[in-house]
Coordinates of C-alpha atoms in Angstrom, one line a residue:
M1 CA 33.0 80.5 -43.8
A2 CA 35.0 79.1 -40.9
G3 CA 32.9 78.3 -37.8
E4 CA 29.7 78.2 -39.8
L5 CA 27.6 75.2 -39.0
E6 CA 26.3 73.3 -42.0
L7 CA 23.4 71.0 -41.3
S8 CA 23.9 67.6 -43.1
P9 CA 20.9 65.8 -44.6
V10 CA 21.2 63.1 -42.0
M11 CA 21.1 65.6 -39.2
S12 CA 18.2 67.4 -40.8
D13 CA 16.2 64.2 -41.1
A14 CA 17.0 63.3 -37.5
L15 CA 15.8 66.8 -36.4
V16 CA 12.5 66.3 -38.3
I17 CA 11.9 62.9 -36.7
L18 CA 12.8 64.0 -33.1
G19 CA 10.7 67.2 -33.6
A20 CA 7.8 65.1 -34.8
A21 CA 8.1 62.8 -31.8
G22 CA 8.2 65.8 -29.5
I23 CA 5.1 67.3 -31.0
V24 CA 3.0 64.2 -31.8
I25 CA 3.2 62.2 -28.6
P26 CA 2.2 65.0 -26.1
V27 CA -0.5 66.5 -28.3
F28 CA -2.2 63.3 -29.2
A29 CA -1.8 62.0 -25.6
R30 CA -3.6 65.1 -24.4
F31 CA -6.6 64.4 -26.5
R32 CA -6.4 60.6 -25.8
I33 CA -5.7 59.8 -29.4
T34 CA -3.2 57.1 -30.4
P35 CA 0.1 58.7 -31.6
I36 CA 0.1 56.1 -34.5
I37 CA -2.2 58.4 -36.5
G38 CA 0.0 61.4 -35.7
F39 CA 3.2 59.8 -36.9
I40 CA 1.6 58.7 -40.2
L41 CA 0.2 62.2 -40.8
I42 CA 3.7 63.6 -40.1
G43 CA 5.0 61.2 -42.8
V44 CA 2.4 62.4 -45.3
L45 CA 3.3 66.1 -44.5
V46 CA 7.1 65.9 -44.6
G47 CA 7.4 63.1 -47.3
P48 CA 8.1 63.4 -51.0
F49 CA 4.4 63.7 -51.8
G50 CA 3.8 66.4 -49.2
L51 CA 6.0 69.4 -48.5
G52 CA 9.0 67.5 -50.0
A53 CA 7.5 68.1 -53.4
L54 CA 7.9 71.9 -53.0
V55 CA 11.6 71.8 -52.0
E56 CA 12.8 73.0 -55.4
E57 CA 10.5 76.0 -55.4
I58 CA 10.9 76.8 -51.7
P59 CA 14.5 75.7 -50.7
W60 CA 14.2 76.3 -46.9
L61 CA 11.6 73.5 -46.7
T62 CA 14.5 71.0 -47.0
H63 CA 15.1 71.6 -43.2
I64 CA 11.6 70.4 -42.3
T65 CA 11.2 67.6 -44.8
I66 CA 12.8 64.1 -45.2
S67 CA 15.5 64.5 -47.8
D68 CA 16.1 60.7 -48.4
P69 CA 13.1 58.6 -47.4
D70 CA 14.9 55.3 -48.4
A71 CA 17.6 56.1 -45.8
L72 CA 15.0 55.7 -43.0
T73 CA 14.2 52.1 -44.0
P74 CA 16.8 50.4 -41.8
F75 CA 15.6 52.4 -38.8
A76 CA 12.0 51.5 -39.6
D77 CA 12.9 47.8 -39.8
F78 CA 14.8 48.1 -36.5
G79 CA 11.5 49.4 -35.0
I80 CA 9.7 46.2 -36.0
V81 CA 12.6 44.1 -34.7
L82 CA 12.4 45.9 -31.3
L83 CA 8.6 45.4 -31.2
L84 CA 8.9 41.7 -31.6
F85 CA 11.7 41.7 -29.0
A86 CA 9.3 43.5 -26.6
I87 CA 6.5 41.0 -27.4
G88 CA 8.9 38.2 -26.5
L89 CA 9.7 39.9 -23.2
E90 CA 6.0 39.9 -22.3
L91 CA 5.6 36.2 -23.2
S92 CA 7.3 33.1 -21.9
F93 CA 7.9 29.7 -23.4
N94 CA 5.1 28.2 -21.2
R95 CA 2.6 30.9 -22.4
L96 CA 3.7 30.4 -26.0
W97 CA 3.1 26.7 -25.7
Q98 CA -0.3 27.4 -24.3
L99 CA -1.1 29.4 -27.5
R100 CA 0.1 26.7 -29.9
K101 CA -3.5 25.6 -30.8
L102 CA -4.5 29.2 -31.6
V103 CA -1.3 29.9 -33.5
F104 CA -1.3 26.8 -35.8
G105 CA -5.1 26.4 -35.7
L106 CA -6.7 29.8 -35.9
G107 CA -3.7 31.5 -37.4
A108 CA -3.3 28.9 -40.2
L109 CA -7.0 28.9 -41.0
E110 CA -7.2 32.7 -41.1
L111 CA -4.2 33.1 -43.4
L112 CA -5.2 30.2 -45.7
I113 CA -8.9 31.1 -46.1
I114 CA -8.4 34.9 -46.5
G115 CA -5.4 34.5 -48.8
S116 CA -6.9 31.9 -51.1
S117 CA -10.3 33.6 -51.2
L118 CA -8.8 37.0 -52.1
A119 CA -6.6 35.3 -54.7
A120 CA -9.6 33.6 -56.3
F121 CA -11.7 36.8 -56.4
L122 CA -8.8 39.0 -57.8
G123 CA -8.0 36.4 -60.4
Y124 CA -11.7 36.1 -61.6
S125 CA -12.5 39.9 -61.4
T126 CA -9.4 41.4 -62.8
G127 CA -8.1 38.7 -65.1
Q128 CA -4.8 38.4 -63.2
D129 CA -3.0 35.2 -63.9
W130 CA -3.1 32.7 -61.0
T131 CA 0.5 33.3 -59.8
G132 CA -0.1 37.0 -59.6
A133 CA -3.5 36.5 -57.9
L134 CA -2.0 34.2 -55.3
A135 CA 0.7 36.8 -54.6
L136 CA -1.8 39.6 -54.1
G137 CA -4.2 37.5 -52.1
F138 CA -1.7 36.3 -49.6
A139 CA 0.0 39.7 -49.4
L140 CA -3.3 41.3 -48.5
A141 CA -4.1 38.6 -46.0
F142 CA -1.4 39.8 -43.6
S143 CA -2.2 42.1 -40.7
S144 CA 0.1 44.6 -39.0
T145 CA 2.1 43.4 -36.1
A146 CA 3.6 46.8 -35.6
I147 CA 0.3 48.6 -35.2
V148 CA -2.2 46.0 -33.9
L149 CA -0.3 44.6 -30.9
P150 CA 0.5 48.0 -29.3
I151 CA -3.3 48.7 -29.5
S152 CA -4.6 45.3 -28.4
G153 CA -1.9 44.2 -26.0
T154 CA -1.3 40.5 -25.5
R155 CA -3.2 39.6 -22.3
T156 CA -6.8 40.5 -23.2
P157 CA -8.9 37.9 -25.2
V158 CA -8.7 40.2 -28.2
G159 CA -4.9 40.5 -27.7
R160 CA -4.4 36.8 -27.4
A161 CA -6.4 36.1 -30.5
A162 CA -4.6 38.8 -32.5
L163 CA -1.2 37.6 -31.2
S164 CA -1.8 34.0 -32.3
M165 CA -2.8 35.0 -35.8
L166 CA 0.1 37.5 -36.2
L167 CA 2.7 35.0 -34.9
F168 CA 1.6 32.5 -37.6
E169 CA 1.8 35.2 -40.2
D170 CA 5.3 36.2 -39.1
I171 CA 6.3 32.5 -39.4
M172 CA 4.9 32.3 -42.9
I173 CA 6.6 35.4 -44.4
V174 CA 9.8 33.6 -45.5
P175 CA 8.0 30.5 -47.1
I176 CA 5.7 32.8 -49.0
I177 CA 8.5 35.0 -50.4
F178 CA 10.5 31.9 -51.4
V179 CA 7.4 30.4 -53.2
L180 CA 7.0 33.7 -55.1
G181 CA 10.6 33.4 -56.2
A182 CA 10.0 29.8 -57.3
L183 CA 6.9 30.9 -59.3
S184 CA 8.9 33.6 -61.2
P185 CA 8.8 33.0 -65.0
Y186 CA 12.6 32.9 -65.0
A187 CA 13.0 30.6 -61.9
Q188 CA 14.3 27.1 -62.2
S189 CA 14.7 25.0 -59.1
E190 CA 16.6 27.6 -57.1
G191 CA 13.5 28.8 -55.4
W192 CA 12.5 25.5 -53.9
T193 CA 16.1 24.6 -53.1
G194 CA 16.6 28.0 -51.4
L195 CA 13.5 27.4 -49.3
T196 CA 14.7 23.9 -48.2
D197 CA 18.2 25.3 -47.3
T198 CA 16.6 28.2 -45.3
L199 CA 14.4 25.8 -43.3
W200 CA 17.1 23.4 -42.2
Q201 CA 19.8 26.1 -41.6
G202 CA 17.3 28.4 -39.9
G203 CA 16.2 25.5 -37.7
L204 CA 19.8 24.8 -36.6
V205 CA 20.3 28.5 -35.8
V206 CA 17.1 28.7 -33.7
I207 CA 18.2 25.6 -31.8
A208 CA 21.6 27.1 -31.2
L209 CA 20.1 30.4 -30.0
L210 CA 17.8 28.5 -27.5
I211 CA 20.7 26.5 -26.1
L212 CA 23.2 29.4 -26.0
G213 CA 20.7 31.8 -24.6
R214 CA 19.5 29.5 -21.9
Y215 CA 23.0 29.4 -20.4
A216 CA 24.8 32.5 -21.6
L217 CA 22.2 35.2 -21.1
P218 CA 21.8 35.0 -17.3
R219 CA 25.6 35.2 -17.0
L220 CA 25.9 38.1 -19.4
F221 CA 23.2 40.2 -17.7
S222 CA 24.5 39.2 -14.2
Q223 CA 27.9 40.7 -15.1
A224 CA 26.3 43.8 -16.6
A225 CA 24.1 44.2 -13.5
R226 CA 27.2 44.0 -11.2
T227 CA 28.8 47.0 -12.9
K228 CA 25.7 49.1 -12.0
S229 CA 26.2 50.8 -15.3
P230 CA 22.9 51.5 -17.3
E231 CA 25.0 52.1 -20.4
L232 CA 26.5 48.6 -20.2
F233 CA 23.1 47.0 -19.5
L234 CA 21.7 48.8 -22.6
A235 CA 24.7 47.7 -24.7
A236 CA 24.2 44.1 -23.6
S237 CA 20.5 44.3 -24.4
L238 CA 21.1 45.7 -27.9
L239 CA 23.9 43.1 -28.4
V240 CA 21.4 40.3 -27.8
V241 CA 18.6 41.5 -29.9
I242 CA 20.7 42.6 -32.9
G243 CA 22.9 39.5 -32.7
A244 CA 19.9 37.2 -32.6
S245 CA 18.2 39.1 -35.5
L246 CA 21.4 38.9 -37.6
A247 CA 21.8 35.2 -36.9
T248 CA 18.3 34.3 -38.2
S249 CA 18.5 36.7 -41.2
A250 CA 21.8 35.2 -42.2
T251 CA 20.0 31.9 -42.9
G252 CA 17.2 33.6 -44.9
L253 CA 14.7 33.7 -42.0
S254 CA 13.2 37.0 -41.0
P255 CA 15.2 39.0 -38.4
I256 CA 12.0 39.3 -36.3
V257 CA 12.2 35.6 -35.6
G258 CA 15.6 36.1 -33.9
A259 CA 14.2 39.2 -32.0
L260 CA 11.2 37.2 -30.7
I261 CA 13.5 34.3 -29.6
A262 CA 15.8 36.8 -27.8
G263 CA 12.9 38.3 -26.0
L264 CA 11.5 34.9 -24.9
L265 CA 14.9 33.9 -23.6
I266 CA 15.4 37.1 -21.6
A267 CA 11.8 36.8 -20.2
E268 CA 12.9 33.6 -18.4
T269 CA 15.6 35.5 -16.5
E270 CA 15.2 37.9 -13.5
Y271 CA 16.5 40.8 -15.6
H272 CA 13.5 41.0 -18.0
S273 CA 11.9 44.0 -16.2
E274 CA 15.1 46.1 -16.4
V275 CA 15.6 45.1 -20.1
E276 CA 12.0 46.0 -20.9
T277 CA 12.3 49.4 -19.2
I278 CA 15.6 50.3 -20.7
M279 CA 14.6 49.4 -24.3
E280 CA 11.1 51.0 -24.2
P281 CA 12.3 54.5 -25.5
F282 CA 14.2 53.0 -28.4
K283 CA 11.3 50.8 -29.4
G284 CA 8.9 53.7 -29.3
L285 CA 11.1 56.0 -31.4
A286 CA 12.0 53.4 -33.9
L287 CA 8.3 52.4 -34.4
G288 CA 7.6 56.1 -34.9
V289 CA 10.2 56.1 -37.7
F290 CA 8.4 53.1 -39.3
L291 CA 5.0 54.9 -39.1
I292 CA 6.5 58.0 -40.7
T293 CA 7.8 55.9 -43.6
I294 CA 4.3 54.6 -44.1
G295 CA 3.0 58.1 -44.2
M296 CA 5.6 59.1 -46.7
S297 CA 4.5 56.4 -49.2
I298 CA 1.0 57.9 -49.4
D299 CA 0.5 60.1 -52.6
L300 CA -2.6 62.2 -51.9
L301 CA -2.8 63.3 -55.5
N302 CA -2.7 59.8 -56.9
I303 CA -5.4 58.8 -54.3
W304 CA -7.6 61.6 -55.5
T305 CA -7.1 60.7 -59.1
N306 CA -8.2 57.1 -58.4
I307 CA -10.5 57.7 -55.5
V308 CA -13.3 55.4 -56.6
P309 CA -11.3 52.2 -57.3
I310 CA -9.1 52.8 -54.2
T311 CA -12.0 53.3 -51.9
L312 CA -13.8 50.2 -53.2
A313 CA -10.6 48.2 -52.8
V314 CA -10.0 49.5 -49.2
V315 CA -13.6 48.9 -48.1
G316 CA -13.8 45.5 -49.8
V317 CA -10.5 44.2 -48.3
L318 CA -11.3 45.5 -44.8
T319 CA -14.9 44.2 -44.8
F320 CA -14.0 40.7 -46.1
K321 CA -11.1 40.2 -43.7
A322 CA -13.2 41.4 -40.7
L323 CA -16.0 39.0 -41.6
V324 CA -13.8 36.0 -42.1
T325 CA -11.7 36.6 -39.0
G326 CA -14.8 37.2 -36.9
I327 CA -16.6 34.1 -38.1
L328 CA -13.5 31.9 -37.5
L329 CA -13.2 33.2 -33.9
R330 CA -16.9 32.5 -33.3
L331 CA -16.6 28.9 -34.7
M332 CA -13.6 28.4 -32.3
G333 CA -15.7 29.4 -29.3
A334 CA -14.9 33.1 -28.8
R335 CA -17.6 35.5 -27.5
R336 CA -19.4 37.6 -30.0
S337 CA -17.8 40.8 -28.6
T338 CA -14.3 39.3 -28.8
A339 CA -14.9 38.0 -32.4
A340 CA -16.3 41.3 -33.6
E341 CA -13.5 43.5 -32.1
T342 CA -10.7 41.2 -33.2
G343 CA -12.1 40.8 -36.7
V344 CA -12.3 44.6 -37.3
L345 CA -8.9 45.2 -35.7
M346 CA -7.2 42.6 -37.9
A347 CA -8.9 43.8 -41.1
S348 CA -6.3 46.1 -42.5
P349 CA -3.2 44.9 -44.5
S350 CA 0.3 44.9 -43.0
E351 CA 3.7 46.4 -43.4
T352 CA 4.5 42.8 -44.5
T353 CA 2.1 43.3 -47.4
L354 CA 4.5 45.9 -48.8
I355 CA 7.4 43.4 -48.5
V356 CA 5.5 40.6 -50.3
L357 CA 4.3 43.0 -53.0
A358 CA 8.0 44.1 -53.6
A359 CA 9.1 40.4 -53.8
A360 CA 6.3 39.7 -56.2
T361 CA 7.2 42.6 -58.4
S362 CA 10.9 41.7 -58.5
A363 CA 10.0 38.1 -59.4
L364 CA 7.8 39.5 -62.3
V365 CA 4.8 37.8 -60.8
V366 CA 2.9 41.1 -60.4
D367 CA 3.4 44.1 -62.7
R368 CA 4.6 47.4 -61.2
E369 CA 1.4 49.4 -61.8
T370 CA -0.7 46.8 -60.1
A371 CA 1.7 46.6 -57.2
Q372 CA 1.7 50.3 -56.8
F373 CA -2.2 50.4 -56.6
W374 CA -2.2 47.8 -53.8
Q375 CA 0.6 49.6 -52.0
I376 CA -1.6 52.7 -51.8
V377 CA -4.5 50.5 -50.5
T378 CA -2.1 49.0 -47.9
A379 CA -0.9 52.4 -46.7
I380 CA -4.4 53.7 -46.3
G381 CA -5.4 50.5 -44.4
L382 CA -2.4 50.9 -42.0
T383 CA -3.4 54.6 -41.5
V384 CA -7.0 53.7 -40.5
T385 CA -6.1 50.8 -38.2
P386 CA -6.4 52.9 -35.0
L387 CA -9.8 54.0 -36.2
L388 CA -10.7 50.4 -36.9
A389 CA -9.7 49.6 -33.3
K390 CA -12.2 52.2 -32.0
L391 CA -14.9 50.9 -34.4
G392 CA -14.3 47.4 -33.2
R393 CA -14.8 48.3 -29.6
V394 CA -18.1 50.1 -30.5
I395 CA -19.4 47.1 -32.4
A396 CA -18.3 44.8 -29.6
R397 CA -20.4 46.7 -27.1
R398 CA -23.4 46.7 -29.5
V399 CA -23.3 42.9 -30.2
E400 CA -22.7 42.0 -26.6
A401 CA -22.7 44.3 -23.7
L402 CA -18.9 44.4 -23.2
P403 CA -18.1 46.1 -19.9
E404 CA -16.2 49.3 -20.3
L405 CA -13.7 50.9 -17.9
P406 CA -15.9 53.6 -16.4
E407 CA -14.8 57.1 -15.5
E408 CA -14.4 56.7 -11.8
D409 CA -13.9 59.3 -9.1
E410 CA -10.2 59.5 -8.7
H411 CA -10.6 60.8 -5.1
E412 CA -12.6 57.8 -4.0
T413 CA -10.6 55.6 -1.7
R414 CA -11.2 51.9 -2.3
T415 CA -9.1 48.7 -2.4
I416 CA -8.2 47.6 -6.0
I417 CA -8.4 43.8 -6.4
I418 CA -6.6 42.6 -9.6
G419 CA -8.1 39.4 -10.8
G420 CA -11.8 38.4 -10.6
G421 CA -11.3 34.7 -10.1
R422 CA -12.1 32.6 -7.0
V423 CA -9.5 34.3 -4.8
G424 CA -10.4 37.8 -5.9
R425 CA -14.1 37.2 -5.2
L426 CA -13.3 35.8 -1.8
V427 CA -11.2 38.9 -0.9
A428 CA -14.1 41.1 -2.2
D429 CA -16.5 39.2 0.0
M430 CA -14.4 39.9 3.1
L431 CA -14.0 43.6 2.3
K432 CA -17.7 43.9 1.7
A433 CA -18.5 42.1 5.0
H434 CA -16.4 44.8 6.8
K435 CA -18.0 47.6 4.8
Q436 CA -14.7 48.4 3.0
P437 CA -15.0 49.8 -0.5
Y438 CA -13.4 47.8 -3.3
V439 CA -13.3 47.3 -7.1
L440 CA -12.4 44.2 -9.0
L441 CA -10.3 44.6 -12.1
D442 CA -9.8 41.9 -14.8
S443 CA -8.9 41.8 -18.5
D444 CA -11.3 39.0 -19.3
P445 CA -14.7 40.3 -20.3
D446 CA -16.3 36.9 -19.7
M447 CA -15.1 37.1 -16.1
I448 CA -16.2 40.6 -15.6
A449 CA -19.7 39.9 -17.0
R450 CA -20.0 36.9 -14.7
V451 CA -18.9 38.6 -11.4
K452 CA -21.1 41.7 -12.2
R453 CA -24.1 39.4 -12.6
D454 CA -23.2 37.9 -9.1
G455 CA -23.4 41.4 -7.6
Y456 CA -19.7 42.3 -7.4
R457 CA -18.4 45.8 -8.2
A458 CA -16.1 45.1 -11.1
T459 CA -14.7 46.7 -14.2
F460 CA -12.8 45.8 -17.3
G461 CA -9.2 46.7 -17.8
D462 CA -5.6 45.4 -18.1
A463 CA -3.6 46.1 -15.0
A464 CA -0.4 45.7 -16.9
R465 CA -1.2 49.0 -18.7
G466 CA -0.9 51.8 -16.2
D467 CA -3.8 53.9 -17.4
A468 CA -6.4 51.3 -16.1
L469 CA -5.1 51.6 -12.5
T470 CA -4.7 55.4 -12.8
R471 CA -8.4 55.7 -13.9
L472 CA -9.4 53.7 -10.9
G473 CA -7.6 56.2 -8.6
I474 CA -4.7 54.1 -7.5
E475 CA -3.0 57.3 -6.1
N476 CA -5.7 57.3 -3.3
S477 CA -6.1 53.6 -2.9
P478 CA -5.3 52.2 0.5
A479 CA -4.2 48.9 -1.0
V480 CA -3.8 46.8 -4.2
V481 CA -4.4 43.0 -3.9
L482 CA -3.0 40.8 -6.7
T483 CA -5.0 37.5 -6.8
M484 CA -4.1 36.2 -10.3
D485 CA -2.5 32.8 -10.6
E486 CA 0.2 34.0 -13.0
P487 CA 3.5 34.2 -11.1
V488 CA 5.5 36.1 -13.8
L489 CA 2.9 38.7 -14.3
A490 CA 2.3 39.1 -10.6
Q491 CA 6.0 39.7 -10.0
R492 CA 6.2 42.3 -12.8
L493 CA 3.2 44.1 -11.5
V494 CA 4.5 44.2 -8.0
S495 CA 7.8 45.6 -9.2
K496 CA 6.1 48.3 -11.3
L497 CA 3.7 49.3 -8.6
R498 CA 6.4 49.5 -6.0
Q499 CA 8.5 51.7 -8.4
D500 CA 5.6 54.0 -9.2
Y501 CA 4.0 54.1 -5.7
P502 CA 6.6 53.6 -3.0
D503 CA 4.2 53.9 -0.1
L504 CA 1.4 51.7 -1.5
L505 CA 0.3 48.6 0.4
I506 CA 0.7 45.7 -2.0
V507 CA -0.7 42.3 -1.0
A508 CA 0.0 39.5 -3.4
R509 CA -1.0 35.9 -3.8
A510 CA 1.9 33.5 -4.1
R511 CA 2.0 29.9 -5.4
D512 CA 4.5 28.8 -2.8
T513 CA 7.2 30.1 -0.5
E514 CA 9.8 30.4 -3.3
H515 CA 7.3 32.6 -5.3
A516 CA 6.6 34.5 -2.1
A517 CA 10.3 35.3 -1.7
E518 CA 10.4 36.6 -5.3
L519 CA 7.4 38.8 -4.6
Y520 CA 9.0 40.3 -1.5
R521 CA 12.2 41.0 -3.4
A522 CA 10.0 42.8 -6.1
G523 CA 8.5 45.0 -3.4
A524 CA 5.4 43.3 -2.0
S525 CA 4.2 44.4 1.4
H526 CA 2.6 41.0 2.1
A527 CA 2.8 37.7 0.1
V528 CA 0.5 34.8 1.0
P529 CA 1.9 31.4 -0.1
E530 CA -1.2 29.6 -1.2
T531 CA 0.2 26.1 -0.6
L532 CA 1.5 27.0 2.9
E533 CA -1.7 28.5 4.2
A534 CA -3.8 25.6 2.8
T535 CA -1.5 23.1 4.5
L536 CA -1.6 24.9 7.9
Q537 CA -5.4 25.2 7.7
L538 CA -5.6 21.5 6.9
S539 CA -3.4 20.6 9.8
E540 CA -5.5 22.8 12.1
A541 CA -8.7 21.0 11.1
V542 CA -7.2 17.5 11.6
L543 CA -5.6 18.3 15.0
V544 CA -8.8 19.9 16.4
D545 CA -11.1 17.2 15.1
I546 CA -9.0 14.4 16.6
G547 CA -9.2 16.1 20.1
V548 CA -6.2 18.3 20.4
A549 CA -7.0 21.5 22.3
M550 CA -7.4 24.6 20.2
G551 CA -4.8 26.7 22.1
P552 CA -1.8 24.4 21.5
V553 CA -2.9 23.9 17.9
I554 CA -2.9 27.7 17.2
A555 CA 0.4 28.1 18.9
S556 CA 2.0 25.3 16.9
I557 CA 0.6 26.9 13.6
H558 CA 2.1 30.3 14.6
E559 CA 5.4 28.5 15.3
K560 CA 5.4 26.8 12.0
R561 CA 4.6 30.0 10.2
D562 CA 7.6 31.7 12.0
E563 CA 9.8 28.9 10.7
Y564 CA 8.8 29.7 7.2
R565 CA 9.4 33.4 7.8
V566 CA 13.0 32.5 8.8
Q567 CA 13.3 30.3 5.7
L568 CA 12.0 33.1 3.4
E569 CA 14.4 35.6 5.0
R570 CA 17.3 33.2 4.5
D571 CA 16.5 31.9 1.0
G572 CA 15.2 35.2 -0.4
G573 CA 18.0 37.4 0.9
L574 CA 15.5 39.6 2.7
K575 CA 16.6 42.2 5.3
E576 CA 13.8 41.4 7.7
K577 CA 11.4 38.6 8.4
P578 CA 8.4 38.8 5.9
K579 CA 4.8 38.7 6.9
L580 CA 3.0 35.7 5.6
R581 CA -0.6 36.8 6.2
T582 CA -2.3 40.0 5.4
S583 CA -3.3 42.4 8.1
S584 CA -6.5 44.4 8.2
I585 CA -6.9 46.9 5.5
S586 CA -8.6 50.1 6.5
T587 CA -9.2 53.4 4.9

């Protein structure tokens, strides 16, 4: 009939996904449960093994089920690409260089030991030939980047350890898949030749991306910013991440390598905060699609039929991976709590496991029935990862009293000091001396344990994640003091705090006058250049001790500080002269 609206399968699937996001996120957030579980359960419900199996008997169910699960695969892959892009935005090349020992030390040991051990066990216990056992062992050794990092973050000790291992696993995806192709019964030399070609071609593409991005990206985003068009800025961001992903995938490398490089390059520009904000909704929705596809692969009837072997396989893999990862972290000097929590969190298999299993099946290295069994084990492992995260935190508190973020009185007015190092403790001493309430916040449990032993009021939490500051009652806080020696993180935090709390007093530590200008542009109320104040105090001590009167010395220091105010105003493009020292903070 003319004018009648017929809902296409694509529109129907989109409606199911958007409806799931609209229901899952608010409901699970209300009960403080990660939406990861919700998306996976939605996938189980609307997938071909859930309500989708009843469509022929009940036709109207087609409107609330996914009609073509395979059609969602590109969107799920895009979610993983955007996740790696977001991780790159949070990192920087300097920070990545600092992680090199963990990535190629801890990451390599973890993958090699777990993969070879599982391969040896499966080969011995199941009679699998050595090529199939290697494929299964290394497939199960991977952990989920898409689920683990949103839970752990990248700035806590657990997050840094997980990130280093996951980065090495992501690097090794392509070599492992090519080796499987070379081990195929019908493979000749093409597999090894293909691996060599991919490595040198991929290396050239990565170098080209680094050079081009370094000079082209600032100009691209500068032009987009001048138009003041959010749509153009979004288009430029998508162009960069998709273009970099296609460039690396064209050489045989994983597209997530290109996405990570794109994020790292943008992180070096002043536009990273805007890009991160504008891409966040797309990343969340695309990751939701990925999790729904994981849920759709779970056949509850098949699980029930093989409940005993599947349960033994899941428990065995999770326990073994947790033990090996935890022991390796302890041997490398991690605290017992960090080793325990990271080991349990990294225990489940990965979405990459499914890719490696598919490659092994197509290469005839693993038979289809065996691959299907381990795909079910992997899907279950991915589903329970959020529960493993909670279990890991519980075990960490048991093995070593890891400080928790307490439920604080949100109406208590106290200054929040971010960073429990030397500067943060000194600020706390001064506030305590003047009977001003405060709380120290730091994401390093070692630091928190140390300052609490010294009598400071401190709590564990990651300031980059808004819930930590909210639970400390930032809405009623008279001031927030940023004392960490991490210029990029400080600038991002200042920008976010100023956006969320326009009237908040934000006092930030700066490395030098140039960094102070950046903090003022980001929205700091006061920025204290550490090198400037140290130099002025040194000059004061010298002048007084050699006999110059105190009055003229103080006057000359104030004059010198005024000169730097003018310089900051000129170089930083500020509308008024900034204040280089903090004033009294009172409630």
